[in-house]
Amino acid sequence: MKKYQVKISTSLDGLREANDLIRIDARGKGTFDIIVSKINLLKSIDYPIDGFSITITDANFSLVDEKVIDFAKSLGVKDVSMDFDLVRSINIPVEDCVHKIISLRRYAHKNGLNFYGTWETPYRILISNSWLSNPHAFCPAMEGKTIEFNVDGTLKTCGHTNTIVGRYENFDECFLPGSKYLEIISSRLPGNNDFCKGCEIEGCCAGQCHVTLESSKKDPSLVNRTCQLMKMATKALIREYLQSSM
Ligand code: SF4
Ligand code: SF4
């Protein structure tokens, strides 16, 4: 991997107690020690990782705090991402999620680390993109940037979705006018998606991650919660931006 510069990323869901509550191996054993030992191994062969991703659930929410940023700094990494498990974090009030995001983000920035997550995407799009210059979307699959080839011959919009848009034997047809892929992208553009019409962040969110929308078919409350998180996080990040520019 070092020879071919293959990027390595890892999850680490907080310090030992927080991580080992939710990230366990097949025998139910916590994975903190093994993940950290491999992070250090990569560092020792002069191929360090850039950072790690934290997943938050109801179980580890209260245990993830500034100490994880201190730990990231001590490991010598520069990026920490944090996201909320769509299904397993439903008991945390959205206000508390946003408060955790903002306080850890502030602390990470003060310590020279990047701190991000899916919750940042509408804000990032809002401050760096305009439909006047470039078409854009929250979801790379909806920008036509990703496609997954499956062993059964199907093509999906990305590696996480269930949405089949064609078969590899007819690859070119996937991109023709009237194809399923183009139809989905078109239906997800701002103004075309009934679910998002009138939402205050419609232009920069435009239906968020396609997987979330797929899950919403099974449980609409999940997507409503994610929408609330996106809207509240975007507003809080705008406030942070305005305060830092004053
Ligand atoms: S569907 Fe979700 S996971 Fe897949 S490309 Fe879009 S944003 Fe990423
Ligand atoms: S927050 Fe929800 S309703 Fe608003 S644009 Fe995003 S997906 Fe649509």
Short mmCIF file of C-alpha atoms and ligand atoms in Angstrom, two decimals:
data_model
loop_
_atom_site.label_atom_id
_atom_site.label_comp_id
_atom_site.label_asym_id
_atom_site.label_seq_id
_atom_site.Cartn_x
_atom_site.Cartn_y
_atom_site.Cartn_z
CA MET A 1 0.00 0.00 0.00
CA LYS A 2 2.87 2.34 0.80
CA LYS A 3 4.55 1.52 -2.51
CA TYR A 4 1.43 2.44 -4.50
CA GLN A 5 0.37 5.29 -2.20
CA VAL A 6 -2.97 3.62 -1.40
CA LYS A 7 -4.78 5.80 1.12
CA ILE A 8 -5.66 4.00 4.33
CA SER A 9 -8.50 5.18 6.51
CA THR A 10 -9.81 3.81 9.76
CA SER A 11 -12.60 4.22 12.22
CA LEU A 12 -11.93 4.83 15.89
CA ASP A 13 -15.10 5.60 17.82
CA GLY A 14 -13.54 7.57 20.66
CA LEU A 15 -11.10 6.58 23.39
CA ARG A 16 -10.97 2.98 24.64
CA GLU A 17 -14.23 2.96 26.62
CA ALA A 18 -16.27 4.70 23.90
CA ASN A 19 -14.81 2.70 21.00
CA ASP A 20 -15.00 -0.67 22.72
CA LEU A 21 -18.68 -0.23 23.50
CA ILE A 22 -19.60 -0.30 19.83
CA ARG A 23 -16.65 -1.37 17.67
CA ILE A 24 -16.05 -4.97 18.59
CA ASP A 25 -14.64 -7.98 16.77
CA ALA A 26 -16.47 -11.23 15.97
CA ARG A 27 -15.78 -12.52 19.51
CA GLY A 28 -17.19 -9.33 21.08
CA LYS A 29 -13.77 -7.98 22.06
CA GLY A 30 -13.10 -4.22 21.85
CA THR A 31 -10.89 -3.07 18.99
CA PHE A 32 -9.31 0.09 20.44
CA ASP A 33 -5.88 -1.45 21.16
CA ILE A 34 -5.59 -3.16 17.81
CA ILE A 35 -6.65 -0.06 15.83
CA VAL A 36 -4.19 2.17 17.71
CA SER A 37 -1.39 -0.38 17.35
CA LYS A 38 -1.92 -0.40 13.57
CA ILE A 39 -2.02 3.41 13.45
CA ASN A 40 1.36 3.39 15.22
CA LEU A 41 2.67 0.64 12.95
CA LEU A 42 1.88 2.75 9.88
CA LYS A 43 3.61 5.70 11.49
CA SER A 44 6.69 3.58 12.22
CA ILE A 45 7.06 2.62 8.54
CA ASP A 46 6.78 6.29 7.59
CA TYR A 47 3.32 5.86 6.05
CA PRO A 48 1.07 7.50 8.66
CA ILE A 49 -2.68 7.82 8.25
CA ASP A 50 -4.19 11.31 7.96
CA GLY A 51 -6.84 10.73 10.59
CA PHE A 52 -9.76 8.62 11.73
CA SER A 53 -13.57 8.59 11.66
CA ILE A 54 -15.74 8.52 14.75
CA THR A 55 -19.23 7.03 14.61
CA ILE A 56 -21.58 8.17 17.33
CA THR A 57 -24.42 6.05 18.67
CA ASP A 58 -26.62 6.31 21.75
CA ALA A 59 -24.05 4.13 23.54
CA ASN A 60 -20.87 6.19 23.11
CA PHE A 61 -22.31 9.74 22.70
CA SER A 62 -21.60 10.91 26.24
CA LEU A 63 -18.10 9.39 26.20
CA VAL A 64 -16.83 11.24 23.14
CA ASP A 65 -15.41 14.60 24.15
CA GLU A 66 -12.38 16.87 23.77
CA LYS A 67 -10.08 14.09 25.00
CA VAL A 68 -10.44 12.32 21.66
CA ILE A 69 -9.06 15.43 19.95
CA ASP A 70 -6.14 15.51 22.39
CA PHE A 71 -5.56 11.84 21.60
CA ALA A 72 -5.67 12.49 17.83
CA LYS A 73 -3.09 15.22 18.31
CA SER A 74 -0.86 12.91 20.33
CA LEU A 75 -1.05 10.33 17.49
CA GLY A 76 0.11 13.02 15.08
CA VAL A 77 -2.96 12.87 12.79
CA LYS A 78 -4.54 15.99 11.32
CA ASP A 79 -8.09 14.93 10.39
CA VAL A 80 -10.90 13.75 12.62
CA SER A 81 -14.36 13.14 11.22
CA MET A 82 -17.46 12.43 13.27
CA ASP A 83 -20.88 11.24 12.14
CA PHE A 84 -24.02 9.98 13.79
CA ASP A 85 -25.22 6.46 13.07
CA LEU A 86 -28.54 6.95 11.28
CA VAL A 87 -30.34 4.14 13.09
CA ARG A 88 -28.47 3.75 16.38
CA SER A 89 -28.39 7.38 17.54
CA ILE A 90 -32.11 8.13 17.64
CA ASN A 91 -32.25 8.78 21.38
CA ILE A 92 -29.85 11.73 21.28
CA PRO A 93 -31.70 15.07 20.89
CA VAL A 94 -30.63 16.79 17.67
CA GLU A 95 -29.76 19.95 19.67
CA ASP A 96 -27.23 17.88 21.66
CA CYS A 97 -25.74 16.47 18.46
CA VAL A 98 -25.23 20.00 17.10
CA HIS A 99 -23.80 21.20 20.39
CA LYS A 100 -21.27 18.33 20.36
CA ILE A 101 -20.35 19.07 16.73
CA ILE A 102 -19.71 22.75 17.40
CA SER A 103 -17.78 22.33 20.64
CA LEU A 104 -15.51 19.58 19.25
CA ARG A 105 -15.01 21.49 16.00
CA ARG A 106 -13.95 24.60 17.89
CA TYR A 107 -11.58 22.60 20.07
CA ALA A 108 -10.09 20.75 17.09
CA HIS A 109 -9.50 23.98 15.16
CA LYS A 110 -7.88 25.57 18.23
CA ASN A 111 -5.50 22.61 18.25
CA GLY A 112 -4.73 22.78 14.54
CA LEU A 113 -6.82 19.73 13.50
CA ASN A 114 -9.50 19.47 10.83
CA PHE A 115 -12.87 18.31 12.10
CA TYR A 116 -15.67 17.45 9.74
CA GLY A 117 -18.57 15.12 8.99
CA THR A 118 -21.54 14.71 6.68
CA TRP A 119 -23.33 17.41 8.68
CA GLU A 120 -20.88 19.94 7.22
CA THR A 121 -21.63 19.24 3.56
CA PRO A 122 -24.55 21.70 3.01
CA TYR A 123 -22.56 24.45 4.77
CA ARG A 124 -19.43 23.71 2.70
CA ILE A 125 -21.48 23.76 -0.51
CA LEU A 126 -23.21 26.97 0.55
CA ILE A 127 -19.95 28.86 1.01
CA SER A 128 -17.98 27.43 -1.90
CA ASN A 129 -20.37 26.63 -4.75
CA SER A 130 -22.93 28.41 -6.87
CA TRP A 131 -25.28 27.03 -9.48
CA LEU A 132 -24.44 30.18 -11.45
CA SER A 133 -20.97 28.77 -12.07
CA ASN A 134 -21.22 25.02 -11.51
CA PRO A 135 -23.91 22.37 -11.09
CA HIS A 136 -23.31 20.59 -7.81
CA ALA A 137 -24.92 18.23 -5.32
CA PHE A 138 -24.50 17.00 -1.78
CA CYS A 139 -24.24 13.43 -3.00
CA PRO A 140 -21.35 12.61 -5.38
CA ALA A 141 -23.53 9.90 -6.94
CA MET A 142 -26.02 12.60 -7.87
CA GLU A 143 -23.21 14.59 -9.48
CA GLY A 144 -22.47 11.56 -11.65
CA LYS A 145 -19.09 11.10 -9.94
CA THR A 146 -19.53 7.57 -8.62
CA ILE A 147 -20.78 4.29 -9.99
CA GLU A 148 -20.45 0.81 -8.53
CA PHE A 149 -19.84 -2.36 -10.52
CA ASN A 150 -21.29 -5.36 -8.70
CA VAL A 151 -20.33 -9.01 -9.10
CA ASP A 152 -23.88 -9.82 -10.26
CA GLY A 153 -23.42 -7.46 -13.21
CA THR A 154 -25.55 -4.63 -11.88
CA LEU A 155 -24.48 -0.99 -11.70
CA LYS A 156 -25.45 1.09 -8.70
CA THR A 157 -25.16 4.81 -8.09
CA CYS A 158 -22.56 4.30 -5.36
CA GLY A 159 -21.11 1.56 -3.17
CA HIS A 160 -23.64 2.15 -0.40
CA THR A 161 -26.95 2.44 -2.21
CA ASN A 162 -29.44 -0.17 -3.37
CA THR A 163 -30.40 1.85 -6.42
CA ILE A 164 -29.63 -0.13 -9.58
CA VAL A 165 -29.17 2.03 -12.67
CA GLY A 166 -28.17 -0.55 -15.25
CA ARG A 167 -25.97 -3.51 -16.12
CA TYR A 168 -22.34 -3.52 -17.12
CA GLU A 169 -23.10 -5.11 -20.55
CA ASN A 170 -25.05 -1.96 -21.37
CA PHE A 171 -22.80 0.49 -19.59
CA ASP A 172 -23.09 3.31 -22.15
CA GLU A 173 -26.89 3.20 -22.02
CA CYS A 174 -26.73 4.25 -18.38
CA PHE A 175 -25.84 7.77 -19.42
CA LEU A 176 -28.32 8.29 -22.26
CA PRO A 177 -31.25 10.69 -21.97
CA GLY A 178 -34.21 8.83 -20.49
CA SER A 179 -31.99 6.36 -18.57
CA LYS A 180 -32.75 5.50 -14.95
CA TYR A 181 -29.50 7.14 -13.78
CA LEU A 182 -30.24 10.47 -15.47
CA GLU A 183 -33.85 10.29 -14.32
CA ILE A 184 -32.73 9.92 -10.67
CA ILE A 185 -30.21 12.76 -10.94
CA SER A 186 -32.82 15.01 -12.54
CA SER A 187 -35.43 14.18 -9.90
CA ARG A 188 -32.94 15.12 -7.19
CA LEU A 189 -32.07 18.59 -8.57
CA PRO A 190 -33.20 21.62 -6.51
CA GLY A 191 -36.77 22.44 -7.50
CA ASN A 192 -37.53 18.93 -8.81
CA ASN A 193 -37.67 17.03 -5.53
CA ASP A 194 -41.06 17.34 -3.86
CA PHE A 195 -39.63 16.12 -0.56
CA CYS A 196 -37.22 19.09 -0.39
CA LYS A 197 -39.30 21.85 -2.01
CA GLY A 198 -39.31 24.91 0.23
CA CYS A 199 -36.66 23.63 2.66
CA GLU A 200 -34.39 26.49 3.74
CA ILE A 201 -31.26 24.61 2.65
CA GLU A 202 -32.73 23.03 -0.47
CA GLY A 203 -30.11 24.49 -2.83
CA CYS A 204 -27.08 23.28 -0.91
CA CYS A 205 -28.50 20.00 0.42
CA ALA A 206 -30.85 18.97 -2.38
CA GLY A 207 -31.94 15.69 -0.89
CA GLN A 208 -28.67 14.82 0.95
CA CYS A 209 -27.22 11.29 0.80
CA HIS A 210 -29.22 8.98 -1.44
CA VAL A 211 -28.85 6.17 1.12
CA THR A 212 -30.64 8.26 3.74
CA LEU A 213 -33.51 8.83 1.33
CA GLU A 214 -33.65 5.08 0.61
CA SER A 215 -33.79 4.35 4.36
CA SER A 216 -36.57 6.89 4.73
CA LYS A 217 -38.84 4.66 2.66
CA LYS A 218 -38.62 2.10 5.49
CA ASP A 219 -38.75 4.62 8.33
CA PRO A 220 -39.64 8.27 7.43
CA SER A 221 -38.69 9.46 10.94
CA LEU A 222 -35.03 8.66 10.22
CA VAL A 223 -34.82 11.08 7.32
CA ASN A 224 -36.78 13.76 9.20
CA ARG A 225 -34.23 13.54 11.97
CA THR A 226 -31.30 13.76 9.54
CA CYS A 227 -32.95 16.76 7.86
CA GLN A 228 -33.28 18.46 11.24
CA LEU A 229 -29.59 17.77 11.93
CA MET A 230 -28.54 19.13 8.52
CA LYS A 231 -30.57 22.32 8.97
CA MET A 232 -29.50 22.99 12.54
CA ALA A 233 -25.84 22.17 11.87
CA THR A 234 -25.79 24.42 8.78
CA LYS A 235 -27.22 27.34 10.77
CA ALA A 236 -24.78 26.77 13.63
CA LEU A 237 -21.83 26.63 11.22
CA ILE A 238 -22.95 29.86 9.54
CA ARG A 239 -23.07 31.49 12.98
CA GLU A 240 -19.55 30.18 13.71
CA TYR A 241 -18.34 31.59 10.41
CA LEU A 242 -19.90 34.99 11.00
CA GLN A 243 -18.56 35.20 14.55
CA SER A 244 -15.03 34.29 13.39
CA SER A 245 -15.13 36.99 10.69
CA MET A 246 -16.15 39.77 13.05
S1 SF4 B 1 -25.41 8.03 -1.73
FE1 SF4 B 1 -24.47 8.78 0.16
S2 SF4 B 1 -22.68 7.45 0.37
FE2 SF4 B 1 -23.31 7.30 -1.77
S3 SF4 B 1 -22.18 8.89 -2.89
FE3 SF4 B 1 -24.12 9.78 -2.24
S4 SF4 B 1 -23.61 10.81 -0.31
FE4 SF4 B 1 -22.00 9.32 -0.70
S1 SF4 B 2 -32.58 19.01 4.80
FE1 SF4 B 2 -34.01 17.42 4.14
S2 SF4 B 2 -35.71 18.54 3.21
FE2 SF4 B 2 -33.98 19.94 3.36
S3 SF4 B 2 -32.96 19.79 1.36
FE3 SF4 B 2 -31.94 18.37 2.76
S4 SF4 B 2 -32.98 16.41 2.43
FE4 SF4 B 2 -34.27 17.99 1.57
#
